[in-house]
Short mmCIF file of C-alpha atoms in Angstrom, two decimals:
data_model
loop_
_atom_site.label_atom_id
_atom_site.label_comp_id
_atom_site.label_asym_id
_atom_site.label_seq_id
_atom_site.Cartn_x
_atom_site.Cartn_y
_atom_site.Cartn_z
CA GLN A 1 96.56 130.34 51.46
CA GLU A 2 95.04 129.04 48.21
CA ASP A 3 92.27 127.55 50.26
CA LEU A 4 89.92 125.48 48.08
CA GLN A 5 92.30 125.65 45.14
CA ASP A 6 95.20 124.21 47.24
CA PRO A 7 95.80 120.62 46.14
CA ARG A 8 96.35 119.67 49.75
CA SER A 9 92.71 120.50 50.39
CA LYS A 10 91.42 117.89 48.09
CA SER A 11 91.67 114.99 50.58
CA PHE A 12 89.69 116.93 53.14
CA LEU A 13 87.09 118.06 50.58
CA HIS A 14 86.77 114.52 49.39
CA LEU A 15 85.92 113.46 52.99
CA CYS A 16 83.32 116.22 53.11
CA HIS A 17 81.79 114.86 49.93
CA LEU A 18 81.73 111.34 51.35
CA LEU A 19 79.93 112.52 54.50
CA SER A 20 77.38 114.33 52.42
CA THR A 21 76.55 111.26 50.39
CA MET A 22 76.77 108.42 52.91
CA LYS A 23 73.67 106.60 54.02
CA ASP A 24 72.29 107.72 57.35
CA GLU A 25 73.00 104.35 59.10
CA THR A 26 76.64 104.44 58.06
CA LEU A 27 77.45 107.97 59.31
CA PRO A 28 80.05 108.18 62.15
CA ARG A 29 78.47 109.22 65.48
CA LEU A 30 81.43 111.33 66.50
CA ILE A 31 84.02 113.25 64.50
CA LEU A 32 87.01 115.17 65.75
CA MET A 33 88.94 117.55 63.48
CA GLU A 34 92.14 119.48 64.18
CA ASN A 35 93.74 122.21 62.13
CA VAL A 36 95.77 125.37 62.44
CA VAL A 37 94.15 128.50 63.97
CA GLY A 38 92.64 130.49 61.15
CA PHE A 39 91.15 127.43 59.45
CA GLU A 40 87.76 128.50 60.70
CA LYS A 41 87.81 131.43 58.27
CA SER A 42 88.52 129.33 55.20
CA GLY A 43 86.24 128.03 52.48
CA SER A 44 87.21 124.46 53.48
CA CYS A 45 85.82 125.02 56.94
CA GLU A 46 82.68 126.58 55.48
CA ARG A 47 82.07 123.44 53.43
CA TRP A 48 82.71 121.33 56.50
CA ARG A 49 80.11 123.36 58.55
CA GLN A 50 77.52 123.10 55.70
CA VAL A 51 77.99 119.25 55.54
CA MET A 52 77.66 118.99 59.30
CA SER A 53 74.43 120.95 59.16
CA GLN A 54 73.11 118.86 56.27
CA ARG A 55 73.77 115.59 58.11
CA HIS A 56 72.32 116.85 61.39
CA TYR A 57 75.43 117.04 63.55
CA ARG A 58 75.76 119.16 66.61
CA VAL A 59 79.11 120.92 66.42
CA GLY A 60 81.50 122.75 68.72
CA HIS A 61 84.43 124.89 67.58
CA PHE A 62 87.47 125.53 69.87
CA HIS A 63 90.85 127.26 70.05
CA VAL A 64 92.98 125.44 72.54
CA ASN A 65 96.66 125.68 73.57
CA PRO A 66 98.35 122.85 75.57
CA THR A 67 99.31 125.40 78.33
CA GLN A 68 95.53 125.49 79.13
CA ILE A 69 95.84 121.99 80.51
CA GLY A 70 99.15 122.60 82.21
CA ILE A 71 101.55 121.40 79.49
CA PRO A 72 104.51 123.79 78.89
CA ASN A 73 104.23 123.96 75.12
CA ASP A 74 102.76 126.55 72.75
CA ARG A 75 100.80 124.79 70.07
CA PRO A 76 97.49 126.65 69.54
CA ARG A 77 95.11 124.75 67.32
CA TYR A 78 91.52 124.87 66.01
CA TYR A 79 89.45 121.83 67.11
CA SER A 80 85.99 120.83 65.97
CA ILE A 81 83.90 118.14 67.57
CA ALA A 82 80.76 116.87 65.86
CA VAL A 83 78.17 114.57 67.40
CA LEU A 84 75.45 112.97 65.23
CA GLN A 85 71.92 113.70 66.15
CA GLU A 86 69.37 111.55 64.43
CA GLU A 87 66.97 113.46 62.29
CA GLY A 88 63.71 113.91 64.08
CA GLY A 89 65.34 112.80 67.35
CA SER A 90 64.68 114.83 70.50
CA ARG A 91 67.66 116.35 72.24
CA SER A 92 67.78 116.04 76.04
CA SER A 93 65.76 118.67 77.85
CA ARG A 94 68.38 118.69 80.64
CA ASN A 95 70.62 121.61 80.87
CA ASP A 96 73.70 119.63 81.57
CA TRP A 97 77.12 121.39 81.32
CA TYR A 98 78.31 119.42 78.30
CA THR A 99 75.28 120.35 76.07
CA ASN A 100 76.27 124.04 76.18
CA TYR A 101 79.47 123.55 74.09
CA LEU A 102 77.80 122.04 70.97
CA SER A 103 75.06 123.45 68.77
CA LYS A 104 73.15 122.63 65.60
CA GLU A 105 74.02 124.98 62.75
CA LYS A 106 70.68 125.54 60.91
CA VAL A 107 71.65 126.47 57.43
CA GLU A 108 70.80 125.33 53.88
CA SER A 109 72.41 122.27 52.37
CA PRO A 110 75.88 122.84 50.94
CA ARG A 111 76.01 124.09 47.39
CA ARG A 112 78.44 125.83 45.03
CA ASP A 113 77.58 128.46 42.43
CA ASP A 114 78.02 125.99 39.55
CA ASP A 115 75.90 123.18 40.86
CA ASP A 116 72.81 122.28 42.96
CA THR A 117 72.23 120.41 46.08
CA THR A 118 71.10 117.27 44.26
CA THR A 119 74.44 116.56 42.51
CA LYS A 120 76.41 113.53 43.55
CA LYS A 121 79.62 114.52 41.76
CA ASP A 122 82.68 114.77 43.86
CA PRO A 123 83.95 118.43 43.38
CA THR A 124 87.57 117.35 44.10
CA THR A 125 87.60 115.55 40.73
CA GLU A 126 87.35 118.90 38.96
CA ASP A 127 90.36 121.06 38.02
CA THR A 128 88.94 124.13 39.66
CA ILE A 129 86.65 124.09 42.70
CA ALA A 130 84.09 126.87 42.55
CA PRO A 131 83.56 129.07 45.58
CA ILE A 132 80.84 128.18 48.10
CA ILE A 133 77.68 130.26 48.40
CA SER A 134 77.73 131.24 52.06
CA THR A 135 74.56 130.71 54.07
CA LEU A 136 76.31 130.28 57.45
CA PRO A 137 76.14 132.51 60.52
CA LEU A 138 79.41 133.70 61.98
CA ILE A 139 81.31 130.89 63.67
CA HIS A 140 81.39 130.87 67.51
CA ILE A 141 84.89 129.90 68.78
CA GLN A 142 85.12 128.66 72.34
CA THR A 143 88.40 128.91 74.17
CA SER A 144 87.96 126.84 77.35
CA ILE A 145 86.19 123.80 78.73
CA MET A 146 86.53 124.36 82.50
CA PRO A 147 84.57 121.19 83.61
CA LEU A 148 87.26 119.10 81.79
CA GLY A 149 90.20 121.16 83.05
CA VAL A 150 90.77 123.27 79.92
CA TYR A 151 91.42 126.67 81.54
CA PRO A 152 90.92 130.10 79.95
CA LEU A 153 94.32 131.47 78.99
CA ASP A 154 93.95 134.40 81.43
CA GLN A 155 93.73 131.91 84.25
CA VAL A 156 96.93 130.09 83.22
CA VAL A 157 100.15 130.86 85.23
CA VAL A 158 103.38 130.36 83.48
CA SER A 159 106.55 129.98 85.57
CA HIS A 160 109.98 131.21 84.36
CA ASP A 161 112.45 130.82 87.16
CA ASP A 162 113.99 128.50 89.65
CA ASP A 163 111.59 129.45 92.47
CA GLY A 164 108.54 128.75 90.36
CA ASP A 165 107.32 132.32 90.53
CA ALA A 166 105.12 133.50 87.77
CA ASP A 167 105.56 136.67 85.78
CA GLU A 168 104.57 139.55 88.04
CA ASN A 169 102.04 140.79 85.50
CA ASP A 170 100.36 137.49 85.21
CA ASN A 171 96.93 136.91 86.90
CA SER A 172 97.83 139.08 89.91
CA ASP A 173 94.26 140.07 90.50
CA LYS A 174 92.82 136.50 90.56
CA PRO A 175 92.60 134.14 93.49
CA SER A 176 95.08 131.26 93.39
CA SER A 177 92.30 128.68 93.62
CA SER A 178 91.05 129.70 90.18
CA LEU A 179 94.38 129.53 88.47
CA LEU A 180 96.21 126.65 86.65
CA LYS A 181 99.95 126.55 87.05
CA VAL A 182 101.74 125.19 84.08
CA GLN A 183 104.17 122.37 84.88
CA PRO A 184 107.92 123.06 84.41
CA ILE A 185 109.67 121.54 81.36
CA SER A 186 111.68 119.34 83.82
CA ASN A 187 108.65 117.11 84.29
CA PHE A 188 108.84 116.14 80.65
CA LEU A 189 112.57 115.52 80.19
CA ASP A 190 114.11 112.09 79.84
CA PRO A 191 115.47 110.64 83.13
CA SER A 192 118.84 110.15 81.31
CA PRO A 193 120.00 110.84 77.78
CA PRO A 194 119.02 108.17 75.15
CA THR A 195 121.86 105.90 74.08
CA THR A 196 120.51 103.62 71.25
CA THR A 197 118.35 105.79 69.00
CA THR A 198 119.82 105.87 65.45
CA VAL A 199 120.14 108.99 63.43
CA GLU A 200 120.68 109.53 59.75
CA GLY A 201 122.38 112.36 57.89
CA ASP A 202 120.74 114.83 55.52
CA ASN A 203 122.58 115.78 52.41
CA ASN A 204 119.73 117.79 50.91
CA SER A 205 119.76 120.80 53.19
CA ASN A 206 119.26 124.14 51.47
CA ASN A 207 121.04 127.31 52.53
CA ASN A 208 119.27 130.32 53.82
CA HIS A 209 119.51 132.73 56.72
CA HIS A 210 117.40 130.73 59.12
CA GLU A 211 118.45 127.30 58.18
CA ASP A 212 120.78 125.02 60.08
CA ASP A 213 122.55 124.14 56.92
CA ASN A 214 125.86 122.60 58.13
CA HIS A 215 125.12 120.93 61.38
CA GLN A 216 123.79 117.78 59.63
CA ASP A 217 127.31 116.39 59.72
CA HIS A 218 126.75 116.27 63.45
CA PHE A 219 124.17 113.58 62.84
CA GLN A 220 126.28 111.20 60.77
CA SER A 221 127.03 108.77 63.56
CA SER A 222 125.14 105.40 63.71
CA SER A 223 123.82 105.92 67.25
CA LEU A 224 122.70 108.72 69.40
CA SER A 225 124.84 109.26 72.44
CA SER A 226 124.36 111.77 75.35
CA SER A 227 126.28 114.37 73.43
CA SER A 228 124.59 113.88 70.01
CA LEU A 229 121.69 116.29 71.05
CA THR A 230 124.22 119.02 71.79
CA ILE A 231 124.04 122.01 69.45
CA PRO A 232 127.26 122.06 67.33
CA SER A 233 129.52 125.06 68.17
CA LYS A 234 129.80 125.91 64.40
CA LEU A 235 126.10 126.36 64.32
CA LEU A 236 126.11 128.58 67.35
CA GLN A 237 128.54 130.88 65.65
CA LYS A 238 126.33 131.38 62.58
CA SER A 239 124.28 134.59 62.11
CA ALA A 240 121.08 132.62 62.19
CA ALA A 241 121.79 131.25 65.66
CA TRP A 242 120.18 134.33 67.28
CA CYS A 243 116.86 132.83 66.24
CA PHE A 244 117.12 129.87 68.59
CA ASP A 245 114.34 129.74 71.16
CA ILE A 246 116.20 128.80 74.30
CA VAL A 247 114.41 127.49 77.41
CA THR A 248 115.57 125.97 80.70
CA PRO A 249 114.16 123.02 82.67
CA THR A 250 112.40 125.42 85.13
CA ASP A 251 110.54 127.27 82.33
CA GLY A 252 106.81 126.82 81.87
CA ARG A 253 106.80 127.35 78.10
CA SER A 254 108.43 125.94 74.95
CA ALA A 255 107.88 126.86 71.30
CA CYS A 256 105.79 124.84 68.89
CA PHE A 257 107.81 121.96 67.47
CA THR A 258 107.46 121.48 63.67
CA HIS A 259 108.50 118.73 61.23
CA ALA A 260 111.63 120.88 60.36
CA TYR A 261 113.03 120.73 63.88
CA GLY A 262 116.76 120.09 63.81
CA LYS A 263 117.00 121.31 60.19
CA TYR A 264 115.88 124.88 60.39
CA ILE A 265 116.41 127.28 63.38
CA LYS A 266 113.64 129.90 63.40
CA GLY A 267 110.13 128.75 64.23
CA THR A 268 110.71 125.07 64.47
CA GLY A 269 110.97 124.57 68.27
CA SER A 270 112.90 125.35 71.38
CA ILE A 271 116.29 124.14 72.43
CA LEU A 272 117.27 123.38 76.05
CA TYR A 273 119.87 125.04 78.31
CA THR A 274 120.77 122.53 81.05
CA GLY A 275 123.87 124.19 82.46
CA PRO A 276 124.20 126.03 85.81
CA SER A 277 122.57 129.39 86.19
CA THR A 278 124.73 132.33 87.17
CA GLY A 279 124.09 135.93 88.28
CA ASN A 280 124.86 137.08 84.72
CA PHE A 281 122.62 134.48 83.06
CA GLN A 282 119.25 135.66 81.89
CA LEU A 283 117.13 134.55 78.87
CA GLU A 284 115.43 137.25 76.89
CA ASP A 285 111.72 136.74 76.28
CA PRO A 286 111.29 135.50 72.70
CA SER A 287 108.87 138.29 71.79
CA LYS A 288 111.52 140.94 72.67
CA ARG A 289 114.45 139.43 70.73
CA GLN A 290 115.72 141.33 67.78
CA TYR A 291 118.41 140.58 65.22
CA ASP A 292 121.74 142.42 65.49
CA ALA A 293 124.38 141.77 62.83
CA ASN A 294 127.07 142.17 65.50
CA TRP A 295 125.38 139.90 68.04
CA TYR A 296 128.13 137.28 68.17
CA GLU A 297 130.96 139.87 68.54
CA MET A 298 128.88 141.46 71.28
CA LYS A 299 128.49 138.08 72.99
CA VAL A 300 132.23 137.46 72.96
CA SER A 301 132.97 140.92 74.29
CA ALA A 302 130.51 140.46 77.09
CA THR A 303 132.19 137.12 77.85
CA ILE A 304 135.59 138.69 78.18
CA LYS A 305 134.15 141.59 80.29
CA ASP A 306 132.62 139.07 82.68
CA GLY A 307 135.90 137.25 83.01
CA GLN A 308 134.75 134.09 81.23
CA ASN A 309 137.51 132.53 79.15
CA ALA A 310 136.99 130.65 75.93
CA GLU A 311 137.02 127.28 77.60
CA GLU A 312 134.33 128.33 80.08
CA GLN A 313 132.33 129.73 77.13
CA GLN A 314 132.63 126.41 75.26
CA GLN A 315 131.54 124.50 78.33
CA GLN A 316 128.45 126.73 78.60
CA GLN A 317 127.67 126.15 74.95
CA GLN A 318 127.82 122.40 75.57
CA HIS A 319 124.82 122.75 77.79
CA LEU A 320 122.66 123.77 74.88
CA ARG A 321 120.93 120.80 73.26
CA TYR A 322 117.96 119.72 71.23
CA PHE A 323 114.95 118.00 72.77
CA SER A 324 114.89 114.27 72.22
CA GLY A 325 112.02 112.58 70.43
CA THR A 326 110.60 111.13 73.69
CA GLU A 327 110.73 114.56 75.39
CA ILE A 328 108.79 116.28 72.55
CA ALA A 329 106.33 113.36 72.58
CA ARG A 330 105.64 113.95 76.25
CA LEU A 331 105.06 117.65 75.60
CA LEU A 332 102.55 116.50 72.92
CA GLY A 333 100.81 114.50 75.48
CA PHE A 334 101.87 110.93 74.43
CA PRO A 335 101.96 108.59 77.40
CA ILE A 336 105.65 107.82 77.74
CA LEU A 337 106.80 106.26 81.05
CA ASN A 338 109.66 107.79 82.98
CA THR A 339 111.22 107.33 86.39
CA LYS A 340 109.46 110.33 88.06
CA ASP A 341 106.93 109.73 90.76
CA GLU A 342 104.32 111.74 88.82
CA SER A 343 103.44 111.50 85.17
CA PRO A 344 103.08 114.71 83.19
CA GLY A 345 99.49 115.94 83.26
CA LYS A 346 98.54 114.80 86.74
CA GLU A 347 97.79 118.27 87.95
CA LEU A 348 93.99 118.06 87.68
CA ASN A 349 91.84 116.63 90.36
CA ASN A 350 88.63 118.61 90.52
CA VAL A 351 87.55 121.90 89.12
CA GLY A 352 84.14 121.93 90.68
CA ASP A 353 81.89 122.32 87.70
CA GLY A 354 80.11 119.03 87.88
CA ALA A 355 82.33 116.98 85.57
CA PRO A 356 84.32 113.99 86.93
CA ILE A 357 88.00 114.57 86.15
CA GLN A 358 89.72 111.42 85.00
CA SER A 359 93.23 110.71 86.21
CA ASP A 360 95.97 111.14 83.62
CA GLU A 361 98.24 108.56 85.18
CA THR A 362 100.34 106.64 82.65
CA SER A 363 100.43 102.92 82.97
CA SER A 364 102.78 100.38 81.33
CA SER A 365 99.80 99.01 79.32
CA LEU A 366 99.02 102.38 77.80
CA SER A 367 102.65 103.71 77.25
CA PHE A 368 103.87 104.88 73.85
CA THR A 369 107.12 103.97 72.38
CA PHE A 370 108.76 104.60 68.94
CA PRO A 371 109.73 101.60 66.78
CA GLY A 372 113.42 100.69 67.26
CA SER A 373 114.10 101.53 63.58
CA CYS A 374 112.74 105.04 63.87
CA THR A 375 115.68 107.49 63.72
CA LEU A 376 115.82 110.68 65.75
CA LYS A 377 115.17 112.86 62.67
CA GLN A 378 112.22 110.68 61.78
CA GLN A 379 110.79 111.08 65.25
CA TRP A 380 111.16 114.88 65.00
CA LYS A 381 109.41 114.90 61.60
CA LEU A 382 106.61 112.67 62.79
CA LEU A 383 105.94 114.67 65.93
CA GLY A 384 106.01 117.94 64.08
CA ASN A 385 103.10 116.72 62.00
CA SER A 386 101.26 115.32 65.02
CA ILE A 387 98.52 116.61 67.42
CA ASN A 388 98.63 117.04 71.21
CA VAL A 389 96.87 113.93 72.19
CA LYS A 390 95.89 115.14 75.68
CA VAL A 391 94.24 118.30 74.32
CA ALA A 392 92.50 116.16 71.64
CA SER A 393 91.30 113.66 74.32
CA LYS A 394 89.66 116.53 76.22
CA ILE A 395 87.74 117.54 73.16
CA VAL A 396 86.76 113.94 72.44
CA LEU A 397 85.59 113.41 75.97
CA LEU A 398 83.30 116.36 75.59
CA GLY A 399 81.87 114.80 72.47
CA LEU A 400 81.46 111.41 74.27
CA TYR A 401 79.47 113.09 77.08
CA ASN A 402 77.14 114.56 74.44
CA MET A 403 76.94 111.33 72.50
CA MET A 404 76.33 109.03 75.50
CA MET A 405 74.23 111.25 77.74
CA GLY A 406 72.89 114.00 75.51
CA ASP A 407 69.75 112.10 74.33
CA ASP A 408 66.75 111.07 76.48
CA ASP A 409 66.21 107.36 76.51
#
């Protein structure tokens, strides 16, 4: 929110300064940047765009969610891909599909209101960074890359039930051949619960309404067994437990996982219900959930009314668990092998727009694993600060097409 004055921006602004002062022959030919949605409205992004213009990069700006490539996880992000075009060089006269996604932003060199364009001083060494004088046109955000299998959101079908049926209001007026069906979460789950991953306790939890402040005792054991991912019953009885985002293996969505997963409840990621479905079992859509101070008493009353005893209720609660580190990693596109016949992300074969679609098969030579010393909580934290590598690879592939084939020989 502090934008240029935020100390966390200094590393990024320093990179912008380096790019603006590097010799032409040392400039990177391709740059990928990822940030939160809304970054494109910041002063930091404006400085980035001005440097890209100054150094003659062709740039594309995107908002992409993993669901747009068939992965059942909500993680919308801003992406920018920049491809270096040599000054005075001629761009290909061919109107190939990939050239339409990047453009040259023709603006003045970057400057601030307290310096000029000839200064070589790194602005991040100053106590206060002056605002940028804007010379940029409005940014054009693109939201799909169909030739590479990144579908528009209105052509994505999200399934929510055992039969794989989509919401009745989703895409009902579009032919099925133009739609992308998001894979179920079951395709991304571990074949069997992990048994050797170590976990460490956290004695520094703060107390607030949305924090899972006492369940850290559940993670004091030296190894992670099949029951260690289970949500502690004491936590489920807390008033903050209504904030849990609960999904099932048949769902086609999960919430964005953050570095605070397993520590806080609200807004840190989904938990999984793996028990049997009954006629009385139905998950409320997250957007429709509201807090009720008497929610737990109402839940117990409903249980008694439905004839479910305390033991049965406890058994049902035991089917609620956290996602493991490898499961979250798969949802973030990391190539982790499992025992299923198909690897996650294999749904794309051809989208008919002239671009060859590469197979997303996972081989043992390309598989990802965590170091043996990496604890579950460390895995959660690392993944929460990560990117979706499959989405990023689509954006990079677009840049490579422009870099390798965009210039006439």
